[in-house]
Tab-separated table of C-alpha atoms in Angstrom:
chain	number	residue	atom	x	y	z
A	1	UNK	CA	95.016	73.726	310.242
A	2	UNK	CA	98.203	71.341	309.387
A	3	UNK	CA	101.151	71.343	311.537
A	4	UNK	CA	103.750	72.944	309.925
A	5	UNK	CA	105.734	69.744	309.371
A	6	UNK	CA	103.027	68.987	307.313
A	7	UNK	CA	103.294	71.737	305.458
A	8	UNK	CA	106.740	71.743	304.199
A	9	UNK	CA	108.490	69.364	301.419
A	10	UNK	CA	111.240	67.531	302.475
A	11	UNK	CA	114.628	66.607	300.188
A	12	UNK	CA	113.326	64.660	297.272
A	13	UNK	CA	109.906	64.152	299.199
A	14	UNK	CA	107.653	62.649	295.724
A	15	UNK	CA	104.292	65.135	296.302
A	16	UNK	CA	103.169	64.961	292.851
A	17	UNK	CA	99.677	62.582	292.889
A	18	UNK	CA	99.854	59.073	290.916
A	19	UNK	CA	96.743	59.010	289.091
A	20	UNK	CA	96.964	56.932	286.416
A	21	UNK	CA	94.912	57.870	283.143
A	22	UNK	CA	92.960	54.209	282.707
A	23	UNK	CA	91.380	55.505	286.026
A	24	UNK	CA	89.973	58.797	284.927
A	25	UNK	CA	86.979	57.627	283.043
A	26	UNK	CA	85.900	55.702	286.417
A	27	UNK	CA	86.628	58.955	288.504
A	28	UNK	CA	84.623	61.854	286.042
A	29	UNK	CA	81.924	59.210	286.185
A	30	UNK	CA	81.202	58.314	290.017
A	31	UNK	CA	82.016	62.094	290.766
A	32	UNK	CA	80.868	63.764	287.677
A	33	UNK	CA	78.313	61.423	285.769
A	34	UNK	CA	79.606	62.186	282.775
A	35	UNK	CA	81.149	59.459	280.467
A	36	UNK	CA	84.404	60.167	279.150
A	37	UNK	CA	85.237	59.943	275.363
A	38	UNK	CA	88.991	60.664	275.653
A	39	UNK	CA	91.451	61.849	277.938
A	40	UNK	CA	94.836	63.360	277.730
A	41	UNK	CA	97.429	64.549	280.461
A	42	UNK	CA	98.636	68.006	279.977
A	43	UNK	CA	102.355	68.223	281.505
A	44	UNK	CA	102.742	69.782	285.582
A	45	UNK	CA	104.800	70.140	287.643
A	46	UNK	CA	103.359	69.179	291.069
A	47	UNK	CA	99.804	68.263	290.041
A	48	UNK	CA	98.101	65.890	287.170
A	49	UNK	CA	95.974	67.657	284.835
A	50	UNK	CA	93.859	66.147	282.633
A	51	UNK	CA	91.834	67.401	279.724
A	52	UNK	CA	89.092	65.617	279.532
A	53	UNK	CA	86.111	65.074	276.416
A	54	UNK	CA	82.996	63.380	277.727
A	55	UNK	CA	79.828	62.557	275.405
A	56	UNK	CA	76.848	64.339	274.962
A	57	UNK	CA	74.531	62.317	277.689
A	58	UNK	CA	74.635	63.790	281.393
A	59	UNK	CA	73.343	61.532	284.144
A	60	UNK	CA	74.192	64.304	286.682
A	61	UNK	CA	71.494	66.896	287.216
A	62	UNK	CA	73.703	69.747	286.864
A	63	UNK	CA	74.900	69.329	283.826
A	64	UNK	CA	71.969	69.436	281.287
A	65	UNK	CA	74.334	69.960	277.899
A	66	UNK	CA	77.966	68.941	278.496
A	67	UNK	CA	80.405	71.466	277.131
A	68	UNK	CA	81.265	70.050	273.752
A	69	UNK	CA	85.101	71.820	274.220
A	70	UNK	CA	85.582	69.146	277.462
A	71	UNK	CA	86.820	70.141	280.885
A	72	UNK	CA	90.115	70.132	282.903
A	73	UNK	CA	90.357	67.741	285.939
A	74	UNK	CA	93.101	68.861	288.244
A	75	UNK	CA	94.635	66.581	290.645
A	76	UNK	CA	96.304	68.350	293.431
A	77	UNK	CA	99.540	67.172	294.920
A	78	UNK	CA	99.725	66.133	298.383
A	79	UNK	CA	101.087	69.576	300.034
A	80	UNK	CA	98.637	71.611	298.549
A	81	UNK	CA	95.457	69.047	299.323
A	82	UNK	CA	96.390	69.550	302.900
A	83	UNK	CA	95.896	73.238	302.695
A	84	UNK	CA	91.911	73.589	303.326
A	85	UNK	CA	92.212	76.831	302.027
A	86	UNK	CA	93.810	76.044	299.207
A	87	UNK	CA	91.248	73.202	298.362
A	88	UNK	CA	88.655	75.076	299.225
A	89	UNK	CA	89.123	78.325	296.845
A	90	UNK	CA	89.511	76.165	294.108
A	91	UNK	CA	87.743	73.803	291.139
A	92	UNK	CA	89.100	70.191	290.984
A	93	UNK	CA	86.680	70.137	287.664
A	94	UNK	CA	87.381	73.273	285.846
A	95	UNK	CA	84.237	74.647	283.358
């Protein structure tokens, strides 16, 4: 478990993640193996959240039909990611 130091924000501490969105179509790939068609970043506060439309072709064998409506990546900030219960109880690629 983190150290509570760890765990707290300090004074105008940056925790929200820098992802930026050329990068996503490389990232749903090599995790995902879907190919994006578009992506657009919703507004958050502490996390980047994307919703993101991939094409129709699935090289990963767990997705036989991609969902025509797209998916949500969420990007958790760096306070939360360090909470293992957090990160585990939770979707980084929402269906």
């Amino acid at each position: 478990m983190a150290e509570q130091s760890e765990t707290l924000q300090t004074v105008g501490e940056a925790i929200k993640p820098v992802v930026p969105r050329k990068h996503i179509p490389h990232i749903i790939k090599s995790l995902y193996g879907l190919t994006v068609e578009s992506c657009k970043e919703f507004d958050s506060y502490d996390d980047q959240n994307y919703h993101v439309m991939v094409t129709d072709q699935s090289e990963n064998p767990y997705i036989n039909h991609p969902e025509p409506d797209g998916y949500v990546l969420k990007i958790l900030n760096k306070m939360q990611s360090k909470n293992p219960l957090l990160v585990g109880n939770s979707s980084i690629f929402v269906f």
